[in-house]
mmCIF file of C-alpha atoms and ligand atoms in Angstrom:
data_model
loop_
_atom_site.group_PDB
_atom_site.id
_atom_site.type_symbol
_atom_site.label_atom_id
_atom_site.label_comp_id
_atom_site.label_asym_id
_atom_site.label_seq_id
_atom_site.Cartn_x
_atom_site.Cartn_y
_atom_site.Cartn_z
ATOM 1 C CA UNK A 90 49.603 35.133 3.210
ATOM 2 C CA UNK A 91 51.129 33.433 6.251
ATOM 3 C CA UNK A 92 48.556 31.439 8.505
ATOM 4 C CA UNK A 93 49.521 33.913 11.417
ATOM 5 C CA UNK A 94 48.649 36.896 9.001
ATOM 6 C CA UNK A 95 45.312 35.411 8.100
ATOM 7 C CA UNK A 96 44.400 34.595 11.561
ATOM 8 C CA UNK A 97 45.082 38.057 12.485
ATOM 9 C CA UNK A 98 43.075 39.347 9.578
ATOM 10 C CA UNK A 99 40.035 37.281 10.837
ATOM 11 C CA UNK A 100 40.369 37.660 14.536
ATOM 12 C CA UNK A 101 42.025 40.894 14.976
ATOM 13 C CA UNK A 102 45.074 39.696 17.312
ATOM 14 C CA UNK A 103 47.979 37.234 16.512
ATOM 15 C CA UNK A 104 47.542 33.603 17.468
ATOM 16 C CA UNK A 105 49.384 32.150 20.494
ATOM 17 C CA UNK A 106 50.679 29.208 18.607
ATOM 18 C CA UNK A 107 50.879 27.320 15.149
ATOM 19 C CA UNK A 108 50.719 23.532 14.826
ATOM 20 C CA UNK A 109 50.715 21.164 12.000
ATOM 21 C CA UNK A 110 49.597 17.552 11.795
ATOM 22 C CA UNK A 111 49.832 15.278 8.669
ATOM 23 C CA UNK A 112 47.775 12.901 6.803
ATOM 24 C CA UNK A 113 48.516 9.242 6.083
ATOM 25 C CA UNK A 114 48.878 6.372 3.937
ATOM 26 C CA UNK A 115 48.725 2.754 5.132
ATOM 27 C CA UNK A 116 51.208 0.454 3.928
ATOM 28 C CA UNK A 117 49.122 -2.643 5.194
ATOM 29 C CA UNK A 118 46.799 -3.700 7.864
ATOM 30 C CA UNK A 119 43.422 -2.261 6.309
ATOM 31 C CA UNK A 120 40.230 -2.519 8.300
ATOM 32 C CA UNK A 121 41.881 -4.268 11.209
ATOM 33 C CA UNK A 122 42.276 -1.364 13.678
ATOM 34 C CA UNK A 123 38.739 -1.637 15.013
ATOM 35 C CA UNK A 124 39.429 -5.355 15.510
ATOM 36 C CA UNK A 125 42.423 -4.774 17.915
ATOM 37 C CA UNK A 126 44.742 -5.696 15.124
ATOM 38 C CA UNK A 127 48.278 -4.300 13.909
ATOM 39 C CA UNK A 128 48.554 -1.666 11.157
ATOM 40 C CA UNK A 129 51.599 -0.275 9.428
ATOM 41 C CA UNK A 130 50.745 3.343 8.221
ATOM 42 C CA UNK A 131 53.145 6.366 7.654
ATOM 43 C CA UNK A 132 52.459 10.044 7.975
ATOM 44 C CA UNK A 133 52.668 11.984 4.614
ATOM 45 C CA UNK A 134 54.240 15.298 3.756
ATOM 46 C CA UNK A 135 50.807 17.129 3.286
ATOM 47 C CA UNK A 136 49.728 18.681 6.628
ATOM 48 C CA UNK A 137 47.006 20.858 8.172
ATOM 49 C CA UNK A 138 48.047 23.688 9.869
ATOM 50 C CA UNK A 139 46.334 25.274 13.011
ATOM 51 C CA UNK A 140 46.627 28.741 14.380
ATOM 52 C CA UNK A 141 45.008 29.164 17.925
ATOM 53 C CA UNK A 142 44.674 31.874 20.482
ATOM 54 C CA UNK A 143 43.007 31.405 23.949
ATOM 55 C CA UNK A 144 40.219 33.864 24.772
ATOM 56 C CA UNK A 145 39.501 35.152 28.246
ATOM 57 C CA UNK A 146 35.775 34.525 27.940
ATOM 58 C CA UNK A 147 33.853 31.292 26.877
ATOM 59 C CA UNK A 148 33.313 32.326 23.197
ATOM 60 C CA UNK A 149 34.683 29.819 20.481
ATOM 61 C CA UNK A 150 35.364 31.167 16.956
ATOM 62 C CA UNK A 151 36.635 29.072 14.411
ATOM 63 C CA UNK A 152 37.490 29.612 10.567
ATOM 64 C CA UNK A 153 38.864 27.433 7.731
ATOM 65 C CA UNK A 154 40.723 28.356 4.801
ATOM 66 C CA UNK A 155 38.945 25.656 2.762
ATOM 67 C CA UNK A 156 35.398 26.917 3.978
ATOM 68 C CA UNK A 157 35.900 30.461 2.714
ATOM 69 C CA UNK A 158 37.538 31.717 6.064
ATOM 70 C CA UNK A 159 34.337 33.094 7.502
ATOM 71 C CA UNK A 160 34.246 32.614 11.334
ATOM 72 C CA UNK A 161 31.755 30.160 12.862
ATOM 73 C CA UNK A 162 30.808 31.088 16.429
ATOM 74 C CA UNK A 163 29.753 29.261 19.652
ATOM 75 C CA UNK A 164 29.631 29.193 23.306
ATOM 76 C CA UNK A 165 31.705 26.555 24.879
ATOM 77 C CA UNK A 166 28.983 25.634 27.269
ATOM 78 C CA UNK A 167 26.594 24.776 24.453
ATOM 79 C CA UNK A 168 28.751 22.304 22.271
ATOM 80 C CA UNK A 169 26.481 19.614 21.187
ATOM 81 C CA UNK A 170 27.630 16.360 19.521
ATOM 82 C CA UNK A 171 26.222 15.788 15.909
ATOM 83 C CA UNK A 172 25.162 19.309 15.439
ATOM 84 C CA UNK A 173 26.247 22.145 13.203
ATOM 85 C CA UNK A 174 28.156 22.333 9.854
ATOM 86 C CA UNK A 175 30.081 19.154 9.335
ATOM 87 C CA UNK A 176 33.655 20.893 9.029
ATOM 88 C CA UNK A 177 33.132 22.564 12.295
ATOM 89 C CA UNK A 178 32.500 19.221 14.211
ATOM 90 C CA UNK A 179 36.022 18.012 13.491
ATOM 91 C CA UNK A 180 37.214 21.044 15.549
ATOM 92 C CA UNK A 181 34.545 21.546 17.972
ATOM 93 C CA UNK A 182 34.677 17.811 18.769
ATOM 94 C CA UNK A 183 38.279 18.028 19.885
ATOM 95 C CA UNK A 184 37.428 20.840 22.095
ATOM 96 C CA UNK A 185 34.503 19.093 23.469
ATOM 97 C CA UNK A 186 36.517 15.560 24.018
ATOM 98 C CA UNK A 187 39.490 17.600 25.897
ATOM 99 C CA UNK A 188 36.952 19.206 28.022
ATOM 100 C CA UNK A 189 38.228 22.697 27.377
ATOM 101 C CA UNK A 190 36.775 25.303 29.526
ATOM 102 C CA UNK A 191 38.044 28.525 27.946
ATOM 103 C CA UNK A 192 37.117 30.230 24.852
ATOM 104 C CA UNK A 193 39.362 29.951 21.840
ATOM 105 C CA UNK A 194 40.014 31.206 18.339
ATOM 106 C CA UNK A 195 41.027 28.742 15.697
ATOM 107 C CA UNK A 196 42.043 29.047 11.988
ATOM 108 C CA UNK A 197 42.831 25.957 10.206
ATOM 109 C CA UNK A 198 44.283 25.457 6.647
ATOM 110 C CA UNK A 199 44.969 22.126 4.987
ATOM 111 C CA UNK A 200 47.205 20.662 2.211
ATOM 112 C CA UNK A 201 45.623 17.318 2.681
ATOM 113 C CA UNK A 202 43.090 16.629 0.041
ATOM 114 C CA UNK A 203 39.562 15.713 1.366
ATOM 115 C CA UNK A 204 37.762 12.576 0.107
ATOM 116 C CA UNK A 205 41.203 11.108 -1.031
ATOM 117 C CA UNK A 206 41.226 8.674 1.691
ATOM 118 C CA UNK A 207 44.539 10.342 2.940
ATOM 119 C CA UNK A 208 42.962 11.155 6.696
ATOM 120 C CA UNK A 209 42.273 14.900 6.261
ATOM 121 C CA UNK A 210 39.852 14.539 9.164
ATOM 122 C CA UNK A 211 42.685 13.091 11.615
ATOM 123 C CA UNK A 212 45.104 15.642 10.354
ATOM 124 C CA UNK A 213 42.566 18.287 11.241
ATOM 125 C CA UNK A 214 41.696 17.033 14.532
ATOM 126 C CA UNK A 215 45.349 16.062 15.636
ATOM 127 C CA UNK A 216 46.311 19.596 14.598
ATOM 128 C CA UNK A 217 43.838 21.300 17.109
ATOM 129 C CA UNK A 218 44.507 18.664 19.678
ATOM 130 C CA UNK A 219 48.306 19.224 19.727
ATOM 131 C CA UNK A 220 47.826 22.813 19.924
ATOM 132 C CA UNK A 221 45.375 22.837 22.893
ATOM 133 C CA UNK A 222 47.476 20.287 24.695
ATOM 134 C CA UNK A 223 50.347 22.456 24.461
ATOM 135 C CA UNK A 224 48.725 26.082 24.973
ATOM 136 C CA UNK A 225 46.795 24.664 28.098
ATOM 137 C CA UNK A 226 49.467 22.624 29.532
ATOM 138 C CA UNK A 227 47.134 19.563 29.525
ATOM 139 C CA UNK A 228 50.143 17.050 29.435
ATOM 140 C CA UNK A 229 48.281 14.198 27.661
ATOM 141 C CA UNK A 230 50.395 11.642 26.236
ATOM 142 C CA UNK A 231 50.254 10.962 22.182
ATOM 143 C CA UNK A 232 48.389 7.724 23.043
ATOM 144 C CA UNK A 233 45.809 9.799 25.154
ATOM 145 C CA UNK A 234 45.344 12.175 22.408
ATOM 146 C CA UNK A 235 44.790 9.393 20.043
ATOM 147 C CA UNK A 236 42.003 8.164 22.083
ATOM 148 C CA UNK A 237 40.549 11.538 22.509
ATOM 149 C CA UNK A 238 40.622 12.543 18.943
ATOM 150 C CA UNK A 239 39.004 9.218 17.937
ATOM 151 C CA UNK A 240 36.307 9.884 20.548
ATOM 152 C CA UNK A 241 35.721 13.410 19.027
ATOM 153 C CA UNK A 242 35.252 11.866 15.569
ATOM 154 C CA UNK A 243 33.092 8.898 16.791
ATOM 155 C CA UNK A 244 30.769 10.719 18.975
ATOM 156 C CA UNK A 245 30.806 14.327 18.064
ATOM 157 C CA UNK A 246 31.411 14.171 14.290
ATOM 158 C CA UNK A 247 29.455 10.859 14.189
ATOM 159 C CA UNK A 248 32.027 8.857 12.048
ATOM 160 C CA UNK A 249 32.651 5.281 13.583
ATOM 161 C CA UNK A 250 36.497 5.045 12.574
ATOM 162 C CA UNK A 251 39.146 3.307 14.353
ATOM 163 C CA UNK A 252 42.271 4.594 16.057
ATOM 164 C CA UNK A 253 44.799 4.199 13.192
ATOM 165 C CA UNK A 254 44.471 7.624 11.546
ATOM 166 C CA UNK A 255 44.631 9.859 14.636
ATOM 167 C CA UNK A 256 47.520 7.641 15.862
ATOM 168 C CA UNK A 257 49.748 7.959 12.866
ATOM 169 C CA UNK A 258 49.100 11.639 12.365
ATOM 170 C CA UNK A 259 50.226 12.086 16.124
ATOM 171 C CA UNK A 260 53.192 9.672 16.259
ATOM 172 C CA UNK A 261 54.471 9.589 12.762
ATOM 173 C CA UNK A 262 58.420 9.652 12.155
ATOM 174 C CA UNK A 263 60.234 10.635 9.166
ATOM 175 C CA UNK A 264 61.871 7.870 7.443
ATOM 176 C CA UNK A 265 59.668 5.345 9.260
ATOM 177 C CA UNK A 266 56.221 3.576 9.292
ATOM 178 C CA UNK A 267 54.495 2.973 12.423
ATOM 179 C CA UNK A 268 53.783 -0.635 13.618
ATOM 180 C CA UNK A 269 50.918 0.223 15.803
ATOM 181 C CA UNK A 270 49.175 -2.479 17.999
ATOM 182 C CA UNK A 271 45.711 -1.124 18.240
ATOM 183 C CA UNK A 272 44.829 -2.991 21.281
ATOM 184 C CA UNK A 273 47.269 -0.960 23.736
ATOM 185 C CA UNK A 274 48.676 1.706 21.282
ATOM 186 C CA UNK A 275 52.176 0.261 21.697
ATOM 187 C CA UNK A 276 54.251 0.956 18.742
ATOM 188 C CA UNK A 277 57.471 0.118 16.843
ATOM 189 C CA UNK A 278 59.062 2.458 14.278
ATOM 190 C CA UNK A 279 59.877 0.553 11.160
ATOM 191 C CA UNK A 280 62.674 2.212 8.814
ATOM 192 C CA UNK A 281 61.174 2.558 5.296
ATOM 193 C CA UNK A 282 63.645 3.221 2.657
ATOM 194 C CA UNK A 283 62.490 2.694 -0.706
ATOM 195 C CA UNK A 284 64.627 5.416 -2.517
ATOM 196 C CA UNK A 285 68.033 3.716 -1.862
ATOM 197 C CA UNK A 286 66.685 0.611 -3.759
ATOM 198 C CA UNK A 287 65.541 2.602 -6.584
ATOM 199 C CA UNK A 288 61.900 2.118 -5.471
ATOM 200 C CA UNK A 289 58.917 4.545 -4.718
ATOM 201 C CA UNK A 290 55.554 4.297 -3.359
ATOM 202 C CA UNK A 291 53.133 5.932 -5.795
ATOM 203 C CA UNK A 292 49.853 7.399 -4.271
ATOM 204 C CA UNK A 293 47.050 7.181 -6.943
ATOM 205 C CA UNK A 294 43.839 9.246 -5.880
ATOM 206 C CA UNK A 295 41.129 7.824 -7.845
ATOM 207 C CA UNK A 296 38.989 10.693 -7.041
ATOM 208 C CA UNK A 297 35.982 8.190 -6.682
ATOM 209 C CA UNK A 298 33.747 8.479 -3.864
ATOM 210 C CA UNK A 299 30.951 5.863 -3.546
ATOM 211 C CA UNK A 300 27.724 6.364 -1.686
ATOM 212 C CA UNK A 301 28.537 3.228 0.184
ATOM 213 C CA UNK A 302 31.312 4.715 2.319
ATOM 214 C CA UNK A 303 29.527 5.653 5.542
ATOM 215 C CA UNK A 304 27.013 2.644 5.789
ATOM 216 C CA UNK A 305 29.456 0.238 4.379
ATOM 217 C CA UNK A 306 32.172 0.800 7.217
ATOM 218 C CA UNK A 307 29.608 0.692 9.995
ATOM 219 C CA UNK A 308 28.220 -2.605 8.511
ATOM 220 C CA UNK A 309 31.537 -4.336 8.153
ATOM 221 C CA UNK A 310 32.460 -3.285 12.019
ATOM 222 C CA UNK A 311 29.157 -4.809 13.161
ATOM 223 C CA UNK A 312 29.903 -8.075 11.274
ATOM 224 C CA UNK A 313 33.277 -8.355 12.689
ATOM 225 C CA UNK A 314 31.800 -7.703 16.289
ATOM 226 C CA UNK A 315 29.186 -10.404 15.576
ATOM 227 C CA UNK A 316 31.838 -13.075 14.758
ATOM 228 C CA UNK A 317 33.827 -12.151 17.876
ATOM 229 C CA UNK A 318 30.640 -12.533 19.908
ATOM 230 C CA UNK A 319 29.737 -15.705 18.378
ATOM 231 C CA UNK A 320 33.122 -17.284 18.949
ATOM 232 C CA UNK A 321 33.626 -15.748 22.470
ATOM 233 C CA UNK A 322 36.749 -13.721 21.852
ATOM 234 C CA UNK A 323 37.310 -10.020 22.838
ATOM 235 C CA UNK A 324 38.130 -9.153 19.066
ATOM 236 C CA UNK A 325 39.086 -10.887 15.944
ATOM 237 C CA UNK A 326 42.608 -10.321 16.600
ATOM 238 C CA UNK A 327 42.463 -13.198 19.211
ATOM 239 C CA UNK A 328 41.394 -15.745 16.628
ATOM 240 C CA UNK A 329 43.758 -17.891 14.166
ATOM 241 C CA UNK A 330 42.591 -18.784 10.773
ATOM 242 C CA UNK A 331 42.472 -22.408 11.911
ATOM 243 C CA UNK A 332 40.123 -21.634 14.660
ATOM 244 C CA UNK A 333 37.811 -19.676 12.273
ATOM 245 C CA UNK A 334 37.941 -22.412 9.623
ATOM 246 C CA UNK A 335 36.854 -24.973 12.401
ATOM 247 C CA UNK A 336 33.917 -22.605 13.308
ATOM 248 C CA UNK A 337 32.941 -21.935 9.721
ATOM 249 C CA UNK A 338 29.775 -24.012 9.718
ATOM 250 C CA UNK A 339 28.477 -21.754 12.815
ATOM 251 C CA UNK A 340 28.769 -18.564 11.052
ATOM 252 C CA UNK A 341 27.055 -16.697 8.325
ATOM 253 C CA UNK A 342 29.088 -17.180 5.116
ATOM 254 C CA UNK A 343 29.500 -13.442 4.679
ATOM 255 C CA UNK A 344 30.692 -13.047 8.159
ATOM 256 C CA UNK A 345 33.243 -15.772 7.650
ATOM 257 C CA UNK A 346 34.676 -14.020 4.666
ATOM 258 C CA UNK A 347 34.819 -10.692 6.622
ATOM 259 C CA UNK A 348 36.749 -12.466 9.554
ATOM 260 C CA UNK A 349 39.016 -14.228 7.130
ATOM 261 C CA UNK A 350 40.042 -10.940 5.609
ATOM 262 C CA UNK A 351 40.789 -9.262 9.151
ATOM 263 C CA UNK A 352 42.730 -12.456 10.530
ATOM 264 C CA UNK A 353 44.923 -13.083 7.259
ATOM 265 C CA UNK A 354 45.467 -9.389 6.962
ATOM 266 C CA UNK A 355 46.882 -9.071 10.434
ATOM 267 C CA UNK A 356 49.318 -12.078 9.730
ATOM 268 C CA UNK A 357 50.221 -10.032 6.560
ATOM 269 C CA UNK A 358 51.263 -7.091 8.542
ATOM 270 C CA UNK A 359 53.631 -9.102 10.411
ATOM 271 C CA UNK A 360 55.105 -10.674 7.124
ATOM 272 C CA UNK A 361 55.307 -7.336 5.831
ATOM 273 C CA UNK A 362 57.524 -5.801 8.535
ATOM 274 C CA UNK A 363 59.858 -8.831 8.388
ATOM 275 C CA UNK A 364 60.112 -8.455 4.715
ATOM 276 C CA UNK A 365 60.633 -4.691 5.009
ATOM 277 C CA UNK A 366 63.248 -5.307 7.741
ATOM 278 C CA UNK A 367 65.087 -7.591 5.440
ATOM 279 C CA UNK A 368 64.722 -5.369 2.312
ATOM 280 C CA UNK A 369 62.771 -8.224 0.554
ATOM 281 C CA UNK A 370 60.835 -6.011 -1.542
ATOM 282 C CA UNK A 371 59.414 -8.571 -3.890
ATOM 283 C CA UNK A 372 57.850 -10.099 -0.941
ATOM 284 C CA UNK A 373 56.745 -6.995 0.495
ATOM 285 C CA UNK A 374 54.957 -5.941 -2.898
ATOM 286 C CA UNK A 375 53.223 -9.474 -2.952
ATOM 287 C CA UNK A 376 51.929 -8.991 0.460
ATOM 288 C CA UNK A 377 50.448 -5.539 -0.621
ATOM 289 C CA UNK A 378 48.713 -7.198 -3.685
ATOM 290 C CA UNK A 379 47.236 -10.090 -1.427
ATOM 291 C CA UNK A 380 45.928 -7.500 0.945
ATOM 292 C CA UNK A 381 44.142 -5.899 -2.175
ATOM 293 C CA UNK A 382 42.722 -9.091 -3.175
ATOM 294 C CA UNK A 383 41.307 -9.965 0.211
ATOM 295 C CA UNK A 384 39.747 -6.606 0.633
ATOM 296 C CA UNK A 385 38.400 -6.946 -2.748
ATOM 297 C CA UNK A 386 36.940 -10.465 -2.553
ATOM 298 C CA UNK A 387 36.405 -11.119 1.206
ATOM 299 C CA UNK A 388 35.784 -7.578 2.531
ATOM 300 C CA UNK A 389 34.142 -6.033 -0.620
ATOM 301 C CA UNK A 390 35.265 -2.556 -0.009
ATOM 302 C CA UNK A 391 37.101 -1.829 -3.191
ATOM 303 C CA UNK A 392 35.335 -0.417 -6.254
ATOM 304 C CA UNK A 393 35.967 -0.325 -10.050
ATOM 305 C CA UNK A 394 38.317 2.638 -9.960
ATOM 306 C CA UNK A 395 40.557 1.127 -7.162
ATOM 307 C CA UNK A 396 40.622 -2.154 -8.891
ATOM 308 C CA UNK A 397 41.773 -0.637 -12.387
ATOM 309 C CA UNK A 398 44.310 1.501 -10.586
ATOM 310 C CA UNK A 399 45.872 -1.563 -8.898
ATOM 311 C CA UNK A 400 45.487 -4.041 -11.927
ATOM 312 C CA UNK A 401 46.943 -1.326 -14.357
ATOM 313 C CA UNK A 402 49.854 -0.736 -11.885
ATOM 314 C CA UNK A 403 50.446 -4.334 -11.574
ATOM 315 C CA UNK A 404 50.339 -4.944 -15.552
ATOM 316 C CA UNK A 405 53.026 -2.314 -15.924
ATOM 317 C CA UNK A 406 55.601 -3.451 -13.533
ATOM 318 C CA UNK A 407 54.524 -2.701 -9.927
ATOM 319 C CA UNK A 408 56.010 -5.005 -7.341
ATOM 320 C CA UNK A 409 52.629 -4.726 -5.538
ATOM 321 C CA UNK A 410 49.520 -2.516 -5.127
ATOM 322 C CA UNK A 411 46.375 -2.116 -3.081
ATOM 323 C CA UNK A 412 43.678 0.200 -2.082
ATOM 324 C CA UNK A 413 44.372 2.304 1.029
ATOM 325 C CA UNK A 414 41.835 3.545 3.881
ATOM 326 C CA UNK A 415 38.040 2.786 4.077
ATOM 327 C CA UNK A 416 37.669 1.819 0.325
ATOM 328 C CA UNK A 417 34.683 2.458 -1.988
ATOM 329 C CA UNK A 418 36.880 5.064 -3.709
ATOM 330 C CA UNK A 419 39.751 7.365 -2.162
ATOM 331 C CA UNK A 420 43.386 6.264 -2.863
ATOM 332 C CA UNK A 421 45.533 3.259 -4.119
ATOM 333 C CA UNK A 422 49.156 2.824 -3.470
ATOM 334 C CA UNK A 423 51.507 0.904 -5.755
ATOM 335 C CA UNK A 424 55.168 0.020 -4.947
ATOM 336 C CA UNK A 425 57.125 0.866 -8.145
ATOM 337 C CA UNK A 426 60.597 1.129 -9.648
ATOM 338 C CA UNK A 427 61.519 4.831 -9.828
ATOM 339 C CA UNK A 428 62.247 4.599 -13.404
ATOM 340 C CA UNK A 429 58.753 3.188 -14.101
ATOM 341 C CA UNK A 430 56.901 6.183 -12.665
ATOM 342 C CA UNK A 431 56.049 7.915 -15.732
ATOM 343 C CA UNK A 432 55.041 4.858 -17.601
ATOM 344 C CA UNK A 433 52.792 3.539 -14.933
ATOM 345 C CA UNK A 434 51.108 6.917 -14.236
ATOM 346 C CA UNK A 435 50.467 7.344 -17.888
ATOM 347 C CA UNK A 436 49.025 3.751 -18.133
ATOM 348 C CA UNK A 437 46.693 4.435 -15.162
ATOM 349 C CA UNK A 438 45.572 7.769 -16.847
ATOM 350 C CA UNK A 439 44.774 5.795 -20.058
ATOM 351 C CA UNK A 440 42.880 3.142 -18.382
ATOM 352 C CA UNK A 441 40.772 5.689 -16.473
ATOM 353 C CA UNK A 442 40.058 7.776 -19.619
ATOM 354 C CA UNK A 443 38.996 4.420 -21.716
ATOM 355 C CA UNK A 444 36.509 3.707 -18.839
ATOM 356 C CA UNK A 445 34.896 7.144 -18.641
ATOM 357 C CA UNK A 446 36.406 7.452 -14.841
ATOM 358 C CA UNK A 447 37.335 10.970 -13.720
ATOM 359 C CA UNK A 448 40.955 11.585 -14.191
ATOM 360 C CA UNK A 449 43.181 10.520 -11.321
ATOM 361 C CA UNK A 450 45.430 12.504 -9.346
ATOM 362 C CA UNK A 451 48.988 11.285 -8.396
ATOM 363 C CA UNK A 452 51.109 11.996 -5.273
ATOM 364 C CA UNK A 453 54.035 10.803 -3.755
ATOM 365 C CA UNK A 454 55.509 11.281 -0.142
ATOM 366 C CA UNK A 455 58.276 9.872 1.864
ATOM 367 C CA UNK A 456 57.307 9.056 5.342
ATOM 368 C CA UNK A 457 57.319 12.279 7.253
ATOM 369 C CA UNK A 458 56.910 13.477 10.841
ATOM 370 C CA UNK A 459 53.969 13.428 13.004
ATOM 371 C CA UNK A 460 52.019 16.447 14.637
ATOM 372 C CA UNK A 461 54.283 19.292 15.895
ATOM 373 C CA UNK A 462 54.154 22.551 17.317
ATOM 374 C CA UNK A 463 55.770 24.995 14.605
ATOM 375 C CA UNK A 464 55.961 28.181 16.763
ATOM 376 C CA UNK A 465 54.574 29.766 19.742
ATOM 377 C CA UNK A 466 54.310 33.579 20.954
HETATM 378 C C1 LIG B 700 39.368 4.485 7.882
HETATM 379 C C2 LIG B 700 39.247 4.559 9.316
HETATM 380 C C3 LIG B 700 40.510 3.907 10.028
HETATM 381 C C4 LIG B 700 40.548 2.516 9.439
HETATM 382 C C5 LIG B 700 40.501 2.514 8.043
HETATM 383 C C6 LIG B 700 40.494 1.022 7.336
HETATM 384 O O1 LIG B 700 40.419 5.159 7.364
HETATM 385 O O2 LIG B 700 39.313 6.043 9.848
HETATM 386 O O3 LIG B 700 40.213 3.868 11.294
HETATM 387 O O4 LIG B 700 39.538 1.563 9.896
HETATM 388 O O5 LIG B 700 39.496 3.254 7.343
HETATM 389 O O6 LIG B 700 41.697 0.541 7.660
#
């Protein structure tokens, strides 16, 4: 059944418009967005669809295919951060952050797997934001929508995420990764063509989700902010590795390691762009693997499942591999030769089975377009 028909079945009238916004993988630049750094994500082809109709009163009715399609209702004046079922907060948070004054009906349906570290949350938020922006003629730029949806997630949902996921879901471009400066949200689209060179990016969903996810992320943010405060810079982006080394004695050793990851990772993003633009895929792959090592050893956000996925891919011929997203579970990526895909997939499946891990899932996706209005009545 089409999303329009499903919407009509639930709410009785056809939607005013349908939008879609994608999930993402990040090629490189992990845990640097909240340090004003640079990231290089691309939008994947899996998307979240949003059908929306404006009401003439102040009632909000929302439903999700993934939450059995039953409508959840609220009054627009009584929206309150950090309350209500968690899935509803991603939608209500965007309505709240956009300061919408009228009632709406929304039905969402997502292809982006949840818990896989592929930003299903940002896809959901951005599909709703782009729909409201269009239908209410709010005229917000993509940068503004990125900040607004991040605010919805930070304040209304209660997740202290950075700006990367929302930005790429909104600004993705087919065939390109987005070099995003997380300080001023300026961007450069970087062509990504692995196919022509017989390569592809394998996405491995480890299906692991460790309890550390929430507390561990907030703790790392706080450690980074502490270093920036102690060394009197606005953010870690403003420090060089050399300056950090000189100040080592003043810092807690653990904070030093956190900052070393962030500063070295930002440098790797720039090197990765140079390598991509020169079609130097061996170098690019090495940078991915260096990123993983730094995330594992200095930032301590990997986990056994991610390490096994990465190590097995590398042992079977991958040019590079790393965990993506927040860590403690979720997905890894590996840059592999197309011809090795079957062999590497099978090796990872075996390695997971041997260790008693859940069976992993594999995806691949070319860089795809960001959020779009698909049709309006
Ligand atoms: C999560 C957050 C992002 C970013 C990554 C780590 O995906 O939502 O803002 O911090 O972790 O790079």
